[in-house]
Short mmCIF file of C-alpha atoms in Angstrom, two decimals:
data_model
loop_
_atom_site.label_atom_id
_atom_site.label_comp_id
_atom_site.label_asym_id
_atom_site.label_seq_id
_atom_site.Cartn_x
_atom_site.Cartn_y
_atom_site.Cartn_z
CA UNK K 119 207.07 122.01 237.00
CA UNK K 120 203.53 123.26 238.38
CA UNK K 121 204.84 121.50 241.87
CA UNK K 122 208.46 123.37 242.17
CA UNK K 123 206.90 126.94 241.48
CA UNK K 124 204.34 126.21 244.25
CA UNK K 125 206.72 124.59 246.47
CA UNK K 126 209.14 128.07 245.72
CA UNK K 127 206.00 130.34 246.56
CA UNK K 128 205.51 128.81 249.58
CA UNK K 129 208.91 128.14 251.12
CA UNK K 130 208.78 131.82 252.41
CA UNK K 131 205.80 131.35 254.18
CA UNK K 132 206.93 128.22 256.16
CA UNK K 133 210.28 129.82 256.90
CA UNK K 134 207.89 132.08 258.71
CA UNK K 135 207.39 129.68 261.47
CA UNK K 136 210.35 129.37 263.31
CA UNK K 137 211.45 130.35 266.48
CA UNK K 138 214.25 132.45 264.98
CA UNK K 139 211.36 134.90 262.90
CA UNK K 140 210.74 136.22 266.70
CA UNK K 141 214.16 137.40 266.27
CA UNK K 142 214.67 141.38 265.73
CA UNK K 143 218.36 140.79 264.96
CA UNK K 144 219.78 142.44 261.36
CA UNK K 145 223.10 142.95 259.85
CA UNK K 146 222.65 145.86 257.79
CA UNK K 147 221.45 149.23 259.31
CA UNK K 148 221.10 150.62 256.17
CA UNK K 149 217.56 148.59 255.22
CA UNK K 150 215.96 151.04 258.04
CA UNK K 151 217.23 154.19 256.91
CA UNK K 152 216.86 154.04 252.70
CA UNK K 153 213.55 152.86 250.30
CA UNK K 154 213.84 149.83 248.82
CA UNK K 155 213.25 151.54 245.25
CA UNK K 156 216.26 154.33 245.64
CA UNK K 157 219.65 153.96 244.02
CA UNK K 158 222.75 154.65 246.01
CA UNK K 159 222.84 154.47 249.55
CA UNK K 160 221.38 158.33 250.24
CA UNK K 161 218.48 159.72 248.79
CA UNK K 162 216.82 163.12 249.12
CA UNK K 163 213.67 162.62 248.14
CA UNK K 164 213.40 159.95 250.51
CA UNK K 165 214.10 162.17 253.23
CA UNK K 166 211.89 165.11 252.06
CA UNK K 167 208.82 161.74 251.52
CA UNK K 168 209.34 160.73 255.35
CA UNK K 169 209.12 164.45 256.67
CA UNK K 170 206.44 165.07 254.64
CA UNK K 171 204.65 161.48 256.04
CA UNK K 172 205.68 162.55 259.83
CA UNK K 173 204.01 166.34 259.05
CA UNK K 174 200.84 164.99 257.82
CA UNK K 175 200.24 162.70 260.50
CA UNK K 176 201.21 165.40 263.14
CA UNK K 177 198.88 167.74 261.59
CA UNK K 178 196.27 165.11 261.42
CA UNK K 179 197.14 164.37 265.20
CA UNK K 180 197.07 168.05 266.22
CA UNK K 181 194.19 168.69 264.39
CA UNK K 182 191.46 166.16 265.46
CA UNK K 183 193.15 166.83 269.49
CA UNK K 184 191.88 170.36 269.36
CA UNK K 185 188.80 169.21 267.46
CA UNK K 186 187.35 166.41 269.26
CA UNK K 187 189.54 166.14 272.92
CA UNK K 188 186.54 166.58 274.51
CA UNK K 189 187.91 166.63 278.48
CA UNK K 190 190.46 163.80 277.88
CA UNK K 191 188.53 161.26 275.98
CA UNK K 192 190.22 161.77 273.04
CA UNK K 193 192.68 159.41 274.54
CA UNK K 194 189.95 156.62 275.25
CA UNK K 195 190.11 155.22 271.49
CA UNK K 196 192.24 152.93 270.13
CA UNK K 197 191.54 155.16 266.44
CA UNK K 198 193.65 157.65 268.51
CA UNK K 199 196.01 155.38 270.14
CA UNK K 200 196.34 154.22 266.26
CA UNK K 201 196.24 158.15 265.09
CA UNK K 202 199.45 158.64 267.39
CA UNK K 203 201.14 155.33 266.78
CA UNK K 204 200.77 156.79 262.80
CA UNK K 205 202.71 160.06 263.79
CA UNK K 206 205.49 158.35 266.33
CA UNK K 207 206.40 156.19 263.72
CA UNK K 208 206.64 158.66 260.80
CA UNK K 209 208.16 160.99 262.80
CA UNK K 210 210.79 158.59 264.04
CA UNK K 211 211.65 156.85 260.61
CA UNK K 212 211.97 160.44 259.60
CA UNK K 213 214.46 161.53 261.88
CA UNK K 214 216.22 158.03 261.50
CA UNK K 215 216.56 158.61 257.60
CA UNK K 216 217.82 162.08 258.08
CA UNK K 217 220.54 160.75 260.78
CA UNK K 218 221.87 158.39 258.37
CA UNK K 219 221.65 160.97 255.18
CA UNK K 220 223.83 163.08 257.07
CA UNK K 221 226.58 160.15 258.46
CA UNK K 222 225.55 156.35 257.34
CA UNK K 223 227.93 155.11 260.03
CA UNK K 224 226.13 156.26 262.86
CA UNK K 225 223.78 153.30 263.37
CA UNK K 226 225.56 150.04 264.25
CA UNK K 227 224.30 146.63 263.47
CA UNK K 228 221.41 145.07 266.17
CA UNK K 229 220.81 148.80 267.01
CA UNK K 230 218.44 149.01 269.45
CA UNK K 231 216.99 152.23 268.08
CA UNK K 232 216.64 150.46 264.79
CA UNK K 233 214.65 147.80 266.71
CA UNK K 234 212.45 150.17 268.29
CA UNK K 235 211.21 151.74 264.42
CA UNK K 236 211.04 147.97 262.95
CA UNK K 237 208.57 147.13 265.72
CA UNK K 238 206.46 150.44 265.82
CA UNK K 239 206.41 150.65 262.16
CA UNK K 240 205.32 146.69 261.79
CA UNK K 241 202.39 147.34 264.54
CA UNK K 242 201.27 150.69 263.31
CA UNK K 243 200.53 149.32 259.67
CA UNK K 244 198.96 146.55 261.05
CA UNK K 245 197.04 148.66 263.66
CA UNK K 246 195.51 150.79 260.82
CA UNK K 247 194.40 147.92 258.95
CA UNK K 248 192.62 146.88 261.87
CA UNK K 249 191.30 150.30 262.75
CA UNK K 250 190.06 150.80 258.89
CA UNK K 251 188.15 147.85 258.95
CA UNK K 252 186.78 147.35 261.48
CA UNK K 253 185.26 150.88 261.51
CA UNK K 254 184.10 151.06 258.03
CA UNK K 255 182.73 147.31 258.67
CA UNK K 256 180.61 148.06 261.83
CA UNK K 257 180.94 150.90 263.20
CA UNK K 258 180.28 153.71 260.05
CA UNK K 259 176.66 152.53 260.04
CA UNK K 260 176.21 153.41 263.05
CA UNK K 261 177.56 157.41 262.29
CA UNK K 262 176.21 158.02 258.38
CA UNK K 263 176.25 162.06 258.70
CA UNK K 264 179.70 161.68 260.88
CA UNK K 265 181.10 159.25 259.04
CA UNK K 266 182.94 160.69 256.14
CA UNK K 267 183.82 164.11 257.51
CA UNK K 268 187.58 164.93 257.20
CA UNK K 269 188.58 163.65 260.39
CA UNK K 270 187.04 159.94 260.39
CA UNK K 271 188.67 160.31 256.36
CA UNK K 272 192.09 160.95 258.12
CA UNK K 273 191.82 158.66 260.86
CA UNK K 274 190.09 156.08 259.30
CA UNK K 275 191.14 155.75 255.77
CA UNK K 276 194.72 158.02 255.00
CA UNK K 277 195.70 155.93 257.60
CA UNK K 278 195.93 152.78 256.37
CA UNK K 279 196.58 154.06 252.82
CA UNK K 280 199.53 155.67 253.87
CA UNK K 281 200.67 153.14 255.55
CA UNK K 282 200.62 150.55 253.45
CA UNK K 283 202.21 152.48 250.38
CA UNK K 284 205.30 152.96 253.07
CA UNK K 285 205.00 149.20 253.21
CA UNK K 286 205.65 149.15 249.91
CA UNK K 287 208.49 151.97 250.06
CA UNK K 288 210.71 150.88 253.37
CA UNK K 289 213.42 148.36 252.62
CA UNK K 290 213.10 146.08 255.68
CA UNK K 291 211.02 142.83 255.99
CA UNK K 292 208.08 141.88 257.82
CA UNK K 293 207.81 138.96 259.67
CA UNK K 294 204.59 137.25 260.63
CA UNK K 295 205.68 136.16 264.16
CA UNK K 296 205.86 140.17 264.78
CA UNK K 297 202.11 139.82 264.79
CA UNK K 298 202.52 139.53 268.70
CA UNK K 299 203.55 143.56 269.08
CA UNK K 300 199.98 144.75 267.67
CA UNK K 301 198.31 141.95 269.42
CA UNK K 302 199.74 143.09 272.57
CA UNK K 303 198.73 146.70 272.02
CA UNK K 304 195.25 145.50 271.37
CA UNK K 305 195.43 143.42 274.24
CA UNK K 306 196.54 146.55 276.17
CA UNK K 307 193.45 148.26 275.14
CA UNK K 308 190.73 146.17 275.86
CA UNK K 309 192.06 145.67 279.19
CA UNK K 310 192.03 149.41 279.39
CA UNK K 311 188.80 149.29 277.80
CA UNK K 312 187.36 146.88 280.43
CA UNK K 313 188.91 149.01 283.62
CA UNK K 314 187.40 152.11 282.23
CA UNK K 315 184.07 150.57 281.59
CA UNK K 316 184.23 149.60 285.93
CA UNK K 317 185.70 152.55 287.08
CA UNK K 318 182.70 154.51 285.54
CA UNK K 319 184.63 156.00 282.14
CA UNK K 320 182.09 157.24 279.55
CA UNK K 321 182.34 158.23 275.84
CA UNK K 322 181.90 161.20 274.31
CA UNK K 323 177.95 160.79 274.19
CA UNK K 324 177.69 159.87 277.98
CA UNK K 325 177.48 156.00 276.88
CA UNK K 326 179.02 153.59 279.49
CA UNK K 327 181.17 152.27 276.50
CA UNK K 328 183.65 153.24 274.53
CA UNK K 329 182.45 151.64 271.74
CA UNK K 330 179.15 150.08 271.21
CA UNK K 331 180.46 146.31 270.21
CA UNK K 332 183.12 146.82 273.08
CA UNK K 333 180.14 147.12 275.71
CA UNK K 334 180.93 144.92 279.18
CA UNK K 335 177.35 145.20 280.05
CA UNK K 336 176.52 143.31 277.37
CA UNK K 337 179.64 140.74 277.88
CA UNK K 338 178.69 138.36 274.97
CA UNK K 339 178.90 141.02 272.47
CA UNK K 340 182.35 142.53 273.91
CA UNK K 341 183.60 139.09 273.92
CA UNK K 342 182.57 138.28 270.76
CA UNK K 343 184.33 141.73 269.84
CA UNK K 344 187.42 140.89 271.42
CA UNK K 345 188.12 137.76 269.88
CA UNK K 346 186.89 138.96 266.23
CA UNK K 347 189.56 141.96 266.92
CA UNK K 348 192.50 139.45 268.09
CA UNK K 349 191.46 137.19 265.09
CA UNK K 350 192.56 140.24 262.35
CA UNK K 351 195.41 141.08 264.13
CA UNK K 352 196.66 137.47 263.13
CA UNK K 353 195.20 138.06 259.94
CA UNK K 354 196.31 141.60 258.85
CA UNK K 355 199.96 139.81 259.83
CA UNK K 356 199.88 137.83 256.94
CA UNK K 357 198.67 141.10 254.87
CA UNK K 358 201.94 143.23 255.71
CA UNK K 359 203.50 139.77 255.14
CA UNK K 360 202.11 139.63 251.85
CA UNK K 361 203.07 143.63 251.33
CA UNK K 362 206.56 142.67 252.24
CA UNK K 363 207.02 139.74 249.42
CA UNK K 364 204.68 141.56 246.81
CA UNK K 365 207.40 144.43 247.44
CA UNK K 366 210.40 141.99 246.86
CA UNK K 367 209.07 140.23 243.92
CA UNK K 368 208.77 143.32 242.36
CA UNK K 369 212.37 144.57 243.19
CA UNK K 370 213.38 141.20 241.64
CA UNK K 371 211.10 141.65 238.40
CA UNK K 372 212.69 145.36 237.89
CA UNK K 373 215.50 143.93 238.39
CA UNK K 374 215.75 141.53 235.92
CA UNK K 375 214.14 143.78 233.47
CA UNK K 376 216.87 146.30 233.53
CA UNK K 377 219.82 143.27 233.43
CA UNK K 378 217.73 142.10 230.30
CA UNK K 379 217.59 145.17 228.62
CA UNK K 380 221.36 146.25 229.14
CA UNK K 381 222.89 144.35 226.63
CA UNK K 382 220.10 144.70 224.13
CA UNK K 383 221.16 148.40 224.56
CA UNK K 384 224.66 147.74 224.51
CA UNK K 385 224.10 145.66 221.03
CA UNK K 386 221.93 148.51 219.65
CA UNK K 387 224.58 150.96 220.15
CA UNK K 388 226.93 149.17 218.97
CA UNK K 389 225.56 148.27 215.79
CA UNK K 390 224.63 152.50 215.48
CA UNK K 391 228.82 153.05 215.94
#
């Protein structure tokens, strides 16, 4: 018995690794536009929850722009890139949710603009994992007064919070082989990361870096950087993987809850007639 729940647990994983995961094909438009926890097929306060989501990330975005932009180099970070990834995303599942509140037959089935949120919501959660960690891991230290003002809090730990309660709200999957949209962003900015470093680009101290482990004058260490960073990309996959099937196992346990209580209610009232 031990061997069939184990084999059960794990079938979803290994149906992971097929070609047809890659796939960003759906039937139902609807799992994009509704939570996974509302009843009926429109829901309010699921509208007024994504607005409010897109808001604080704008304000966030707006916020820390005026703050820190510092000539431009506000746009040097991948916290930043990550910061405005967080508000695209919100903003667009917002205005997605509120299309299909107000007529459910607009989106069509394989819509592209569908395909565009799945993918920038999948690689913005797993973007602010990444981002969280790996600045609380090694690069906090390096800032202790800076640190924990409100701006490295919003950037660096509402983030990923927020994103990974949505995880746990949205009603569409997450596939592991979608790990290659983040990875490709992250490719994307260590490239950018290495051009800027030749053509001269400094941070916001006047350091030939943008970040100390990312230095290329020190090409070991920025290496060593860039493979650790690829490496939790892969990893934080299986997290919003993990999310996703947490989420539906406890759909599933609600679920059964509520059919197991019905007729016990059903047989209590009728016994009270």
């Amino acid at each position: 018995m031990g061997d069939k729940t184990q084999e059960s647990c794990c079938l979803p994983l290994k149906e992971e690794f097929q070609r047809s995961k890659f796939s960003l094909d759906f039937e139902d438009p609807g799992i994009f536009c509704r939570s996974q926890w509302q009843k009926g097929d429109r829901n309010i306060i699921w509208i007024l929850y994504r607005w409010f989501l897109a808001a604080f990330f704008g304000t966030g975005v707006i916020w820390s722009m005026f703050k820190i932009f510092n000539g431009g180099r506000w746009f040097i970070y991948l916290t930043d890139w990550g910061f405005s990834l967080d508000f695209f995303t919100c903003t667009y599942g917002a205005v997605v949710a509120t299309i299909y509140y107000i007529k459910p037959s607009y989106f069509a089935p394989g819509s592209r603009a569908l395909k565009v949120y799945w993918i920038s919501h999948y690689t913005t959660s797993v973007l602010s994992m990444l981002i969280s960690l790996v600045f609380w891991a090694a690069l906090a230290s390096t800032m202790p007064e800076e640190a924990t003002d409100l701006y490295n809090l919003w950037s660096h730990a509402f983030n990923s919070i927020c994103m990974i309660f949505d995880c746990f709200m949205v009603a569409f999957p997450a596939r592991i082989m979608f790990f290659i949209y983040p990875f490709s962003v992250v490719i994307i900015f260590l490239i950018h990361s290495l051009i800027y470093y030749f053509a001269g680009g400094t941070d916001i101290d006047g350091n030939r870096f943008i970040y100390f482990a990312l230095d290329w004058a020190r090409p070991g260490l920025a290496i060593g950087f860039v493979c650790a960073s690829l490496a939790l990309v892969c990893c934080f996959a299986f997290v919003a993987f993990g999310i996703y099937r947490v989420r539906i196992s406890m759909v599933k346990c609600c679920t059964k809850n509520q059919v197991e209580e019905q007729p016990a209610r059903d047989t209590a009232s009728k016994q009270l007639a």
